[in-house]
Amino acid sequence: MIIRVTPDHPIPSSEITPEGVYQNRRDFVKEAGLLGVGLAATLSGARTAKAQQGGTSIGGAELKGELTPEEDVTSYNNFYEFGTGKDDPKPNAKNFRTKPWTVKVEGMVAKPATYNIEDFLKPHKLEDRIYRHRCVEAWSMVIPWMGFPMSDLIKRVEPTASAKYIQFTTALDPQQMPGVRFPVLDWPYVEGLRLDEAMHPLAMMVVGVYGKMLPNQNGAPLRHIVPWKYGFKSCKSIVSIKFTDKQPATAWAVATPNEYGFFANVNPEVDHPRWTQARERRIGELRRRDTLMFNGYTQVASLYSGMDLRRNF
Amino acid sequence: MTAVGEESALASADGRGSRARPQGFRPPGWLHPLVVAASIIPFVWVAYAFYSDLVNNTRLLTSEPIKEAEHFTGKWALRFLLVCLAVTPLMRIIGLGWLVKYRRTFGLIAFGYAVVHLGIYFGLDIELMWSNLVEDVLDRLYITLGMLALLLMVPLAITSTKGWIKRLGNKKWNALHRLVYVSGVLGVIHFYMAVKRDVREPLLYGAILAASFGYRWFWNRRETQRRQMTALAR
Ligand code: HEM
């Protein structure tokens, strides 16, 4: 499947401001409702029309009919900080405190700073996007995220000329995260992208799903999503964003270097040592379906031209 | 054959049953059927949960019931294999020779779970794709080992009947059935290699297996010493 990219961003942003999202508990239900309306409006409105005209579908409206039920999206999670079972994060993250929350922007950047989450999100307009989500374990979902382009964030904080990579770090709090009491991974969870990957319009900072604020098990209050890569490439509950000139030592690549690489692009032709990546099981479906190159987002192919994707798995 | 006669015949199939201490507690006749029934509860549950997830849209087996059922049956196969291997040490420690019958019972139940495990893997996980099966068995060591563990259990399951015990004789039967140790070891390695990162449960099973082997080793050494002593005394 070829999806055309348009340079300027075609997705209508919802008008809800981040401050609104983070208002106090009393207003939250109302806000969540509004967000839901925003999502529905964008889905059924402009984007669908665009898709019908054969315009760009970067917002993913063509996937609307394939959405994975919210119940699955919010209960079947890999978030090892809250346990290694996929049904562990939901109960174990229930009381995780995401308020107050600070995000540190550091490294090779013109404007290093530590923001509280409200200030961090304030300049960005939120938009809805439906993405395929492919786990390295050969299951997949279709998820309506809410957030803003990663490139907007990068432009705003102005990395220096020497910065080549962006590195994300997940919160690490043994008090609140039962999973980190065992050295299953080398905590904290670190992920990263080449800066040109991070600048791609598909890469996204995420604060919500299904028209609501991210539930804790999905990486509240801030995560990122790179839909052409396996799910583990996305950091949840981000506390630090660092710009660097060295390829970040990412959590799974450190843990099992022969099984998980830095790039981790979805690729049906490069198998995991212990299972095939040629096919996947979409959650909610009985039969497997073929896995698409770059998870169907072939517009990113030029990022990797000349690279041996078998070696750079 | 009376119940008592049957048990002593089987106990001697152990080759050491004659040495078992005088029997204290005699099990009631319904104990064995009860144990069998209890052993298939996990299977009944997983079958029900799978059906319910598919038909009623429940999530008893998480959002990925095929994977979950595959893991579930694999784990129970291994658990019953470990229980099977724990019978002999237990029998010797508490001196209840009639327990020997439960070795075969648990072995057969382990085999049953392993067959269901294989069925889920082949029928539902890889959707009857022979090419995928061949690739998995040849290229993926943990599947090679799992397959080997299961294949080794096949002759044991076939010869688990009283007829076969008689036909082979105690000595041969016991020698053949020592293969179950190999299956146990392969099963634990298979499990260890199958999990992504969290190896606590496979390590626990490995420790249980090692304990039951350790006990056998001590017991055999003591037995040899005792035999040598008796020989000297003569
Ligand atoms: C034909 C033989 C076998 C095949 C093809 C096979 C295949 C598999 C596969 C594909 C998995 C799942 C890996 C994953 O995707 O996470 C698995 C897991 C497992 N298997 Fe097997 N297996 C076989 C025999 C056995 C036997 C004989 C035992 C036990 C004695 C066993 C115990 C397990 C266990 C405990 C797991 C892990 C469950 C978990 O991760 O929670 N398997 N096996």
Coordinates of C-alpha atoms and ligand atoms in Angstrom, one line a residue:
Chain A
M1 CA 0.0 0.0 0.0
I2 CA 1.4 3.4 -0.9
I3 CA 0.4 6.3 1.2
R4 CA 1.1 9.7 -0.2
V5 CA 2.7 12.2 2.1
T6 CA 1.9 15.9 1.8
P7 CA 4.5 18.2 3.3
D8 CA 2.2 20.5 5.2
H9 CA 0.2 18.8 7.7
P10 CA -3.2 17.9 6.5
I11 CA -4.7 16.9 9.8
P12 CA -7.3 19.1 11.3
S13 CA -6.4 19.8 14.8
S14 CA -8.9 19.5 17.5
E15 CA -9.4 22.8 19.3
I16 CA -9.0 21.4 22.7
T17 CA -6.0 22.8 24.4
P18 CA -3.7 20.8 26.6
E19 CA -4.4 22.9 29.6
G20 CA -8.0 21.8 29.2
V21 CA -6.9 18.2 29.3
Y22 CA -5.1 18.7 32.5
Q23 CA -7.7 20.6 34.4
N24 CA -8.6 19.4 37.7
R25 CA -10.4 16.2 38.4
R26 CA -13.9 17.8 38.4
D27 CA -13.5 19.0 34.9
F28 CA -11.9 15.9 33.6
V29 CA -15.0 14.0 32.8
K30 CA -16.3 16.9 30.8
E31 CA -13.0 17.3 29.0
A32 CA -12.8 13.6 28.2
G33 CA -16.3 14.0 26.7
L34 CA -15.2 17.0 24.6
L35 CA -12.1 15.1 23.4
G36 CA -14.3 12.3 22.4
V37 CA -16.5 14.6 20.4
G38 CA -13.4 16.1 18.8
L39 CA -12.2 12.7 17.8
A40 CA -15.5 11.7 16.3
A41 CA -15.7 15.0 14.5
T42 CA -12.3 14.8 12.9
L43 CA -12.9 11.2 12.0
S44 CA -16.2 11.6 10.3
G45 CA -15.5 15.0 9.0
A46 CA -12.7 16.5 7.1
R47 CA -10.4 13.6 7.0
T48 CA -12.9 11.1 5.6
A49 CA -13.8 13.6 2.9
K50 CA -10.1 14.0 2.1
A51 CA -9.7 10.3 1.9
Q52 CA -12.6 10.0 -0.4
Q53 CA -11.1 12.6 -2.7
G54 CA -8.1 10.3 -2.8
G55 CA -6.1 12.8 -0.8
T56 CA -3.6 12.0 1.8
S57 CA -4.5 9.6 4.5
I58 CA -1.6 10.3 6.8
G59 CA -4.2 10.8 9.6
G60 CA -5.2 7.2 9.0
A61 CA -8.9 7.8 8.5
E62 CA -8.9 4.8 6.1
L63 CA -8.3 2.6 9.2
K64 CA -11.4 3.9 11.0
G65 CA -13.3 0.7 10.3
E66 CA -10.5 -1.5 11.7
L67 CA -10.1 0.1 15.1
T68 CA -9.2 -2.3 17.8
P69 CA -11.7 -2.1 20.7
E70 CA -10.6 0.3 23.4
E71 CA -10.9 -2.5 26.0
D72 CA -8.1 -4.4 24.2
V73 CA -5.9 -1.3 23.7
T74 CA -6.1 -0.4 27.4
S75 CA -5.8 -3.9 28.9
Y76 CA -3.3 -5.8 26.7
N77 CA 0.0 -3.9 27.2
N78 CA 3.7 -4.4 27.3
F79 CA 4.9 -2.1 30.0
Y80 CA 7.5 -4.1 31.9
E81 CA 7.9 -1.5 34.6
F82 CA 4.4 -2.7 35.8
G83 CA 5.0 -6.4 35.3
T84 CA 5.9 -8.7 32.4
G85 CA 2.4 -10.1 31.9
K86 CA 0.4 -8.3 29.3
D87 CA -2.5 -8.0 31.7
D88 CA -0.2 -6.8 34.5
P89 CA 0.2 -3.1 33.6
K90 CA -3.5 -2.2 33.9
P91 CA -4.0 -3.2 37.5
N92 CA -0.4 -2.4 38.6
A93 CA -0.4 1.1 37.1
K94 CA -3.8 2.0 38.5
N95 CA -2.4 4.3 41.2
F96 CA 0.6 5.6 39.3
R97 CA 0.9 9.3 39.9
T98 CA 1.2 11.3 36.7
K99 CA 0.6 14.6 38.4
P100 CA 2.8 16.5 39.0
W101 CA 5.0 15.5 36.1
T102 CA 8.1 17.0 34.7
V103 CA 9.8 16.5 31.4
K104 CA 13.5 17.3 31.0
V105 CA 14.7 18.5 27.6
E106 CA 18.5 18.1 27.7
G107 CA 21.7 17.5 25.7
M108 CA 22.6 19.1 22.5
V109 CA 19.8 21.6 22.4
A110 CA 19.5 25.3 22.3
K111 CA 16.8 25.5 24.9
P112 CA 17.4 22.9 27.6
A113 CA 14.8 23.1 30.2
T114 CA 12.8 21.2 32.7
Y115 CA 9.1 21.7 32.1
N116 CA 6.1 20.7 34.0
I117 CA 3.9 18.8 31.7
E118 CA 1.3 21.5 31.3
D119 CA 3.9 24.0 30.1
F120 CA 5.5 21.3 28.0
L121 CA 2.3 20.6 26.1
K122 CA 0.9 24.2 26.0
P123 CA 2.3 25.3 22.6
H124 CA 1.1 22.2 20.8
K125 CA -2.2 21.7 19.1
L126 CA -3.5 18.2 19.6
E127 CA -4.7 16.1 16.7
D128 CA -6.1 12.7 16.2
R129 CA -4.4 10.0 14.2
I130 CA -5.3 6.4 13.6
Y131 CA -2.2 4.2 13.3
R132 CA -1.5 0.5 12.8
H133 CA 0.5 -0.7 15.8
R134 CA 2.7 -3.7 15.3
C135 CA 4.3 -5.5 18.3
V136 CA 7.5 -7.3 17.8
E137 CA 5.7 -10.3 19.3
A138 CA 3.7 -10.6 16.0
W139 CA 0.4 -9.2 17.2
S140 CA -1.1 -5.9 16.1
M141 CA -3.8 -3.3 16.8
V142 CA -5.2 -0.2 15.1
I143 CA -5.2 2.6 17.6
P144 CA -6.6 6.2 17.5
W145 CA -3.9 8.3 19.2
M146 CA -4.1 11.9 20.1
G147 CA -1.0 14.1 20.2
F148 CA 1.2 16.3 18.0
P149 CA 4.0 15.8 15.5
M150 CA 7.4 15.0 17.1
S151 CA 8.9 17.4 14.5
D152 CA 7.0 20.3 16.1
L153 CA 8.6 19.6 19.4
I154 CA 12.0 19.2 17.9
K155 CA 11.7 22.5 16.0
R156 CA 10.6 24.2 19.2
V157 CA 13.5 23.2 21.4
E158 CA 16.1 23.7 18.6
P159 CA 18.7 20.9 18.7
T160 CA 22.2 22.0 17.9
A161 CA 23.9 21.1 14.6
S162 CA 25.9 18.3 16.2
A163 CA 22.8 16.5 17.5
K164 CA 22.2 13.3 15.5
Y165 CA 19.8 11.4 17.7
I166 CA 16.9 11.9 20.1
Q167 CA 16.8 9.8 23.2
F168 CA 13.7 9.2 25.4
T169 CA 13.7 7.9 28.9
T170 CA 10.8 6.4 30.8
A171 CA 10.2 7.2 34.5
L172 CA 11.8 4.9 37.0
D173 CA 10.2 4.7 40.4
P174 CA 10.6 1.4 42.3
Q175 CA 8.0 2.7 44.8
Q176 CA 5.3 2.8 42.2
M177 CA 6.6 0.3 39.6
P178 CA 6.6 -3.2 40.9
G179 CA 8.2 -4.5 37.7
V180 CA 11.5 -2.6 38.1
R181 CA 12.4 -4.5 41.3
F182 CA 13.7 -7.3 39.1
P183 CA 16.4 -6.7 36.6
V184 CA 14.4 -7.9 33.7
L185 CA 15.7 -5.0 31.7
D186 CA 18.4 -2.5 32.5
W187 CA 16.2 0.2 33.9
P188 CA 15.3 2.9 33.2
Y189 CA 13.8 2.1 29.8
V190 CA 15.6 4.1 27.1
E191 CA 14.6 4.4 23.5
G192 CA 15.8 6.6 20.6
L193 CA 15.6 7.6 17.0
R194 CA 17.9 9.1 14.4
L195 CA 17.0 12.7 14.2
D196 CA 15.8 12.4 10.6
E197 CA 13.5 9.6 11.7
A198 CA 12.2 11.7 14.5
M199 CA 11.5 14.6 12.1
H200 CA 9.3 12.4 9.9
P201 CA 5.7 13.7 9.9
L202 CA 4.5 10.3 11.0
A203 CA 6.5 10.3 14.3
M204 CA 4.3 11.6 17.0
M205 CA 4.2 12.6 20.7
V206 CA 1.1 11.2 22.3
V207 CA -1.0 12.3 25.2
G208 CA -4.2 10.5 24.5
V209 CA -5.9 7.5 23.1
Y210 CA -9.5 6.9 22.1
G211 CA -10.2 10.6 22.7
K212 CA -9.2 10.5 26.3
M213 CA -6.1 11.2 28.2
L214 CA -3.7 8.2 28.1
P215 CA -4.5 5.6 30.7
N216 CA -1.4 4.9 32.9
Q217 CA -0.9 1.5 31.4
N218 CA -0.6 3.1 27.9
G219 CA 2.1 5.5 29.0
A220 CA 0.5 8.5 30.7
P221 CA 1.1 11.3 30.7
L222 CA 3.4 11.4 27.6
R223 CA 4.7 8.8 25.2
H224 CA 5.8 8.7 21.7
I225 CA 4.7 6.6 18.7
V226 CA 6.6 5.6 15.6
P227 CA 4.1 3.6 13.6
W228 CA 6.5 2.0 11.2
K229 CA 8.6 0.5 13.9
Y230 CA 7.8 -2.3 16.4
G231 CA 6.0 -1.1 19.5
F232 CA 9.0 -1.4 21.8
K233 CA 10.6 1.5 20.0
S234 CA 8.1 3.8 21.7
C235 CA 8.8 5.1 25.2
K236 CA 6.0 5.4 27.7
S237 CA 5.7 7.8 30.6
I238 CA 8.5 10.0 29.3
V239 CA 10.6 12.0 31.8
S240 CA 13.5 13.0 29.6
I241 CA 14.1 13.9 26.0
K242 CA 17.8 14.2 25.2
F243 CA 19.6 15.2 22.0
T244 CA 22.9 13.5 21.4
D245 CA 25.5 12.7 18.7
K246 CA 25.7 9.1 19.8
Q247 CA 23.3 6.3 19.0
P248 CA 21.4 5.7 22.2
A249 CA 21.8 2.4 24.0
T250 CA 18.2 1.4 23.8
A251 CA 16.7 -1.0 26.3
W252 CA 15.9 -4.1 24.3
A253 CA 19.0 -3.8 22.1
V254 CA 21.1 -3.7 25.3
A255 CA 19.1 -6.6 26.8
T256 CA 19.2 -9.0 23.8
P257 CA 21.3 -7.5 21.0
N258 CA 20.9 -10.5 18.7
E259 CA 17.1 -10.3 18.9
Y260 CA 16.3 -6.5 19.0
G261 CA 18.2 -3.9 17.1
F262 CA 18.2 -0.1 17.2
F263 CA 16.1 0.4 14.1
A264 CA 13.4 -2.2 14.7
N265 CA 11.5 -1.3 11.5
V266 CA 8.5 -3.5 10.9
N267 CA 9.8 -5.9 8.2
P268 CA 8.1 -9.1 7.1
E269 CA 11.3 -10.3 5.5
V270 CA 13.5 -10.2 8.6
D271 CA 12.5 -12.7 11.2
H272 CA 12.9 -12.6 14.9
P273 CA 15.2 -15.4 15.8
R274 CA 12.4 -17.2 17.6
W275 CA 9.5 -16.5 15.3
T276 CA 8.6 -15.3 11.8
Q277 CA 7.7 -11.7 11.3
A278 CA 6.0 -12.4 8.0
R279 CA 2.6 -12.6 9.5
E280 CA 0.8 -11.1 12.5
R281 CA -2.4 -11.6 14.4
R282 CA -4.5 -8.5 14.6
I283 CA -6.1 -8.5 18.1
G284 CA -9.7 -9.5 17.7
E285 CA -9.1 -11.6 14.6
L286 CA -8.7 -15.3 14.6
R287 CA -6.6 -15.7 11.5
R288 CA -3.2 -14.2 10.9
R289 CA -2.7 -11.6 8.2
D290 CA 0.4 -10.7 6.2
T291 CA 2.7 -8.1 7.8
L292 CA 3.3 -5.0 5.7
M293 CA 6.7 -3.5 5.0
F294 CA 7.2 -0.6 7.4
N295 CA 3.9 -1.6 8.8
G296 CA 2.3 -0.2 5.7
Y297 CA 4.0 3.2 6.0
T298 CA 6.2 2.8 3.0
Q299 CA 6.6 6.6 2.7
V300 CA 9.4 6.2 5.3
A301 CA 11.5 4.0 3.0
S302 CA 13.7 6.9 1.8
L303 CA 15.0 7.3 5.4
Y304 CA 16.7 4.0 4.9
S305 CA 17.8 4.1 1.3
G306 CA 21.2 2.4 0.9
M307 CA 20.9 0.6 4.2
D308 CA 21.0 -3.1 4.6
L309 CA 17.8 -3.6 6.7
R310 CA 18.7 -7.2 7.4
R311 CA 21.8 -6.1 9.2
N312 CA 20.2 -3.0 10.6
F313 CA 17.2 -4.9 12.1
Chain B
M1 CA -6.4 -58.7 40.1
T2 CA -7.3 -57.0 43.4
A3 CA -6.4 -53.4 44.0
V4 CA -3.8 -54.4 46.5
G5 CA -2.3 -56.9 44.2
E6 CA -2.2 -54.5 41.4
E7 CA -0.4 -51.9 43.4
S8 CA 2.2 -54.2 44.6
A9 CA 2.8 -55.4 41.0
L10 CA 3.3 -51.8 39.9
A11 CA 5.3 -51.0 43.0
S12 CA 7.7 -53.7 42.0
A13 CA 7.9 -52.2 38.6
D14 CA 9.7 -49.5 40.3
G15 CA 12.4 -52.1 41.0
R16 CA 12.7 -50.9 44.5
G17 CA 9.1 -51.2 45.6
S18 CA 10.1 -54.3 47.6
R19 CA 12.1 -52.1 49.8
A20 CA 9.2 -49.7 50.5
R21 CA 8.4 -49.5 54.1
P22 CA 5.3 -51.2 55.4
Q23 CA 2.2 -49.5 54.1
G24 CA 0.4 -47.4 56.6
F25 CA -2.3 -45.4 54.9
R26 CA -4.4 -47.2 52.3
P27 CA -6.0 -44.9 49.7
P28 CA -9.7 -45.2 49.2
G29 CA -10.8 -46.4 45.8
W30 CA -12.1 -43.0 44.6
L31 CA -8.8 -41.2 45.2
H32 CA -7.4 -42.0 41.8
P33 CA -10.4 -41.0 39.7
L34 CA -10.6 -37.8 41.8
V35 CA -7.0 -37.0 41.1
V36 CA -7.5 -37.6 37.4
A37 CA -10.6 -35.4 37.4
A38 CA -8.8 -32.6 39.2
S39 CA -5.9 -32.8 36.8
I40 CA -8.1 -32.1 33.8
I41 CA -9.7 -29.0 35.4
P42 CA -7.1 -26.7 33.9
F43 CA -7.9 -28.1 30.5
V44 CA -11.7 -27.8 31.0
W45 CA -11.2 -24.2 32.1
V46 CA -9.0 -23.2 29.1
A47 CA -11.4 -24.9 26.7
Y48 CA -14.3 -23.0 28.2
A49 CA -12.4 -19.7 28.4
F50 CA -11.3 -20.0 24.7
Y51 CA -14.9 -20.7 23.6
S52 CA -16.2 -17.8 25.7
D53 CA -13.6 -15.4 24.4
L54 CA -14.4 -16.3 20.8
V55 CA -18.2 -16.5 21.1
N56 CA -19.1 -14.1 23.9
N57 CA -16.3 -11.6 23.3
T58 CA -14.9 -12.1 26.9
R59 CA -11.2 -11.7 27.5
L60 CA -10.6 -14.6 29.9
L61 CA -7.5 -15.5 28.0
T62 CA -6.4 -11.9 27.5
S63 CA -6.8 -10.2 24.1
E64 CA -4.8 -12.9 22.4
P65 CA -6.6 -16.2 23.4
I66 CA -4.6 -18.4 21.0
K67 CA -1.2 -17.3 22.4
E68 CA -2.5 -17.5 25.9
A69 CA -4.0 -21.0 25.5
E70 CA -0.7 -22.1 23.9
H71 CA 1.2 -20.8 26.9
F72 CA -1.3 -22.1 29.4
T73 CA -1.2 -25.7 28.1
G74 CA 2.6 -25.6 27.7
K75 CA 2.9 -24.6 31.4
W76 CA 0.5 -27.3 32.6
A77 CA 2.3 -30.0 30.5
L78 CA 5.5 -29.0 32.3
R79 CA 3.9 -28.8 35.7
F80 CA 2.5 -32.3 35.4
L81 CA 5.8 -33.6 34.2
L82 CA 7.4 -32.1 37.3
V83 CA 4.7 -33.6 39.5
C84 CA 5.3 -36.9 37.8
L85 CA 9.0 -36.7 38.5
A86 CA 8.3 -35.8 42.1
V87 CA 6.3 -38.9 42.8
T88 CA 9.3 -41.2 43.3
P89 CA 11.1 -39.0 45.8
L90 CA 7.8 -38.4 47.7
M91 CA 7.1 -42.1 47.7
R92 CA 10.5 -42.8 49.3
I93 CA 10.3 -40.0 51.8
I94 CA 6.9 -40.8 53.1
G95 CA 7.2 -44.5 52.3
L96 CA 3.9 -45.0 50.5
G97 CA 4.6 -47.5 47.7
W98 CA 1.1 -47.2 46.3
L99 CA 1.9 -43.8 45.0
V100 CA 3.8 -45.4 42.2
K101 CA 0.6 -45.7 40.2
Y102 CA 0.3 -41.9 40.1
R103 CA 3.6 -41.6 38.3
R104 CA 2.1 -43.0 35.2
T105 CA -1.1 -41.0 35.8
F106 CA 0.7 -37.7 35.9
G107 CA 3.0 -38.7 33.1
L108 CA 0.0 -39.4 30.9
I109 CA -1.7 -36.1 31.9
A110 CA 1.5 -34.2 31.1
F111 CA 1.5 -35.9 27.7
G112 CA -2.1 -34.9 27.2
Y113 CA -1.4 -31.3 27.9
A114 CA 1.7 -31.3 25.6
V115 CA -0.4 -32.8 22.8
V116 CA -3.0 -30.0 23.2
H117 CA -0.2 -27.5 23.4
L118 CA 1.2 -28.8 20.1
G119 CA -2.3 -28.8 18.6
I120 CA -2.8 -25.2 19.5
Y121 CA 0.6 -24.2 18.1
F122 CA 0.1 -26.1 14.9
G123 CA -3.6 -25.7 14.3
L124 CA -4.2 -22.2 15.5
D125 CA -0.9 -20.4 16.0
I126 CA 0.8 -21.3 12.7
E127 CA -2.5 -22.2 11.0
L128 CA -1.5 -25.7 9.7
M129 CA 1.4 -24.2 7.7
W130 CA 3.7 -27.2 7.2
S131 CA 6.4 -24.9 5.9
N132 CA 6.3 -22.8 9.0
L133 CA 6.4 -26.0 11.2
V134 CA 9.5 -27.3 9.3
E135 CA 11.2 -23.9 9.5
D136 CA 10.4 -23.6 13.2
V137 CA 11.7 -27.1 14.0
L138 CA 14.9 -26.7 12.0
D139 CA 15.8 -23.1 12.7
R140 CA 14.4 -22.4 16.2
L141 CA 16.2 -24.4 18.8
Y142 CA 13.5 -23.9 21.5
I143 CA 11.0 -25.5 19.2
T144 CA 13.4 -28.3 18.2
L145 CA 13.8 -29.1 21.9
G146 CA 10.1 -28.9 22.6
M147 CA 9.4 -31.3 19.8
L148 CA 12.0 -33.7 21.1
A149 CA 10.6 -33.5 24.6
L150 CA 7.2 -34.4 23.2
L151 CA 8.4 -37.2 20.8
L152 CA 10.3 -38.8 23.7
M153 CA 7.0 -39.0 25.6
V154 CA 5.2 -40.9 22.9
P155 CA 6.8 -44.3 23.5
L156 CA 6.3 -43.8 27.2
A157 CA 2.6 -43.0 26.8
I158 CA 2.2 -46.1 24.5
T159 CA 3.9 -48.4 27.0
S160 CA 2.1 -47.0 30.0
T161 CA -0.4 -49.9 30.1
K162 CA -0.2 -52.8 32.5
G163 CA 0.1 -55.1 29.5
W164 CA 3.2 -53.3 28.3
I165 CA 4.7 -53.4 31.8
K166 CA 4.3 -57.2 31.8
R167 CA 5.5 -57.6 28.2
L168 CA 8.7 -55.6 28.7
G169 CA 9.4 -56.7 32.2
N170 CA 10.2 -54.4 35.1
K171 CA 13.8 -53.9 34.2
K172 CA 13.3 -52.9 30.6
W173 CA 10.2 -50.9 31.3
N174 CA 12.0 -48.9 34.0
A175 CA 15.0 -48.3 31.7
L176 CA 12.8 -47.1 28.9
H177 CA 10.8 -44.8 31.2
R178 CA 13.9 -43.1 32.4
L179 CA 13.5 -41.1 29.1
V180 CA 11.0 -39.0 31.1
Y181 CA 14.0 -37.3 32.8
V182 CA 15.2 -36.2 29.4
S183 CA 11.7 -34.9 28.5
G184 CA 11.7 -33.0 31.8
V185 CA 15.0 -31.3 31.2
L186 CA 14.1 -30.5 27.6
G187 CA 10.8 -29.1 28.7
V188 CA 12.4 -26.7 31.1
I189 CA 15.0 -25.6 28.6
H190 CA 12.2 -25.1 26.0
F191 CA 10.3 -23.0 28.5
Y192 CA 13.4 -21.0 29.4
M193 CA 14.1 -20.2 25.8
A194 CA 10.5 -19.5 24.9
V195 CA 10.1 -16.6 27.4
K196 CA 11.2 -13.2 26.3
R197 CA 13.0 -11.8 29.3
D198 CA 11.3 -12.8 32.5
V199 CA 12.9 -16.2 33.3
R200 CA 11.8 -16.4 36.9
E201 CA 9.2 -19.1 36.3
P202 CA 11.4 -21.3 34.1
L203 CA 14.2 -21.0 36.6
L204 CA 11.8 -22.1 39.4
Y205 CA 10.8 -25.2 37.4
G206 CA 14.4 -25.9 36.7
A207 CA 15.1 -25.7 40.4
I208 CA 12.3 -28.1 41.2
L209 CA 13.6 -30.5 38.6
A210 CA 17.1 -30.2 39.9
A211 CA 15.8 -30.9 43.4
S212 CA 14.1 -34.1 42.3
F213 CA 17.2 -35.2 40.5
G214 CA 19.4 -34.4 43.5
Y215 CA 17.2 -36.4 45.7
R216 CA 17.5 -39.4 43.4
W217 CA 21.2 -39.1 43.2
F218 CA 21.5 -39.1 47.0
W219 CA 19.1 -42.0 47.4
N220 CA 21.0 -44.1 44.8
R221 CA 24.3 -43.4 46.5
R222 CA 22.9 -44.4 49.8
E223 CA 21.4 -47.5 48.3
T224 CA 24.8 -48.5 46.7
Q225 CA 26.5 -48.0 50.0
R226 CA 23.9 -50.1 51.8
R227 CA 24.3 -52.9 49.2
Q228 CA 28.0 -52.9 49.6
M229 CA 27.7 -53.0 53.4
T230 CA 25.3 -56.0 53.1
A231 CA 27.7 -57.7 50.7
L232 CA 30.5 -57.2 53.2
A233 CA 28.5 -58.4 56.1
R234 CA 27.8 -61.7 54.4
Ligands
HEM1 C1 6.0 -30.4 19.5 C2 6.4 -29.9 20.5 C3 6.3 -28.4 20.9 C4 6.2 -27.3 20.2 C5 6.1 -27.1 18.7 C6 6.1 -26.2 21.1 C7 5.9 -24.9 20.8 C8 5.8 -23.8 21.6 C9 5.6 -22.4 21.3 C10 5.4 -21.9 19.9 C11 5.6 -21.7 22.4 C12 5.3 -20.2 22.5 C13 6.4 -19.4 22.4 C14 5.9 -17.9 22.4 O1 5.4 -17.5 21.3 O2 5.9 -17.3 23.4 C15 5.8 -22.6 23.5 C16 5.8 -22.3 24.8 C17 5.9 -23.2 25.8 N1 6.0 -24.5 25.8 FE1 6.1 -25.6 24.1 N2 6.1 -26.7 22.4 C18 6.3 -28.0 22.3 C19 6.4 -28.9 23.3 C20 6.3 -28.6 24.7 C21 6.4 -29.5 25.7 C22 6.6 -31.0 25.6 C23 6.3 -28.8 26.9 C24 6.4 -29.2 28.3 C25 6.8 -30.3 28.8 C26 6.2 -27.4 26.5 C27 6.1 -26.4 27.4 C28 6.0 -25.1 27.0 C29 6.0 -24.0 28.0 C30 6.1 -24.1 29.5 C31 5.9 -22.8 27.2 C32 6.0 -21.3 27.7 C33 4.7 -20.8 28.1 C34 4.9 -19.3 28.5 O3 5.8 -18.6 27.9 O4 4.1 -18.9 29.3 N3 6.2 -27.3 25.2 N4 5.9 -23.9 23.0

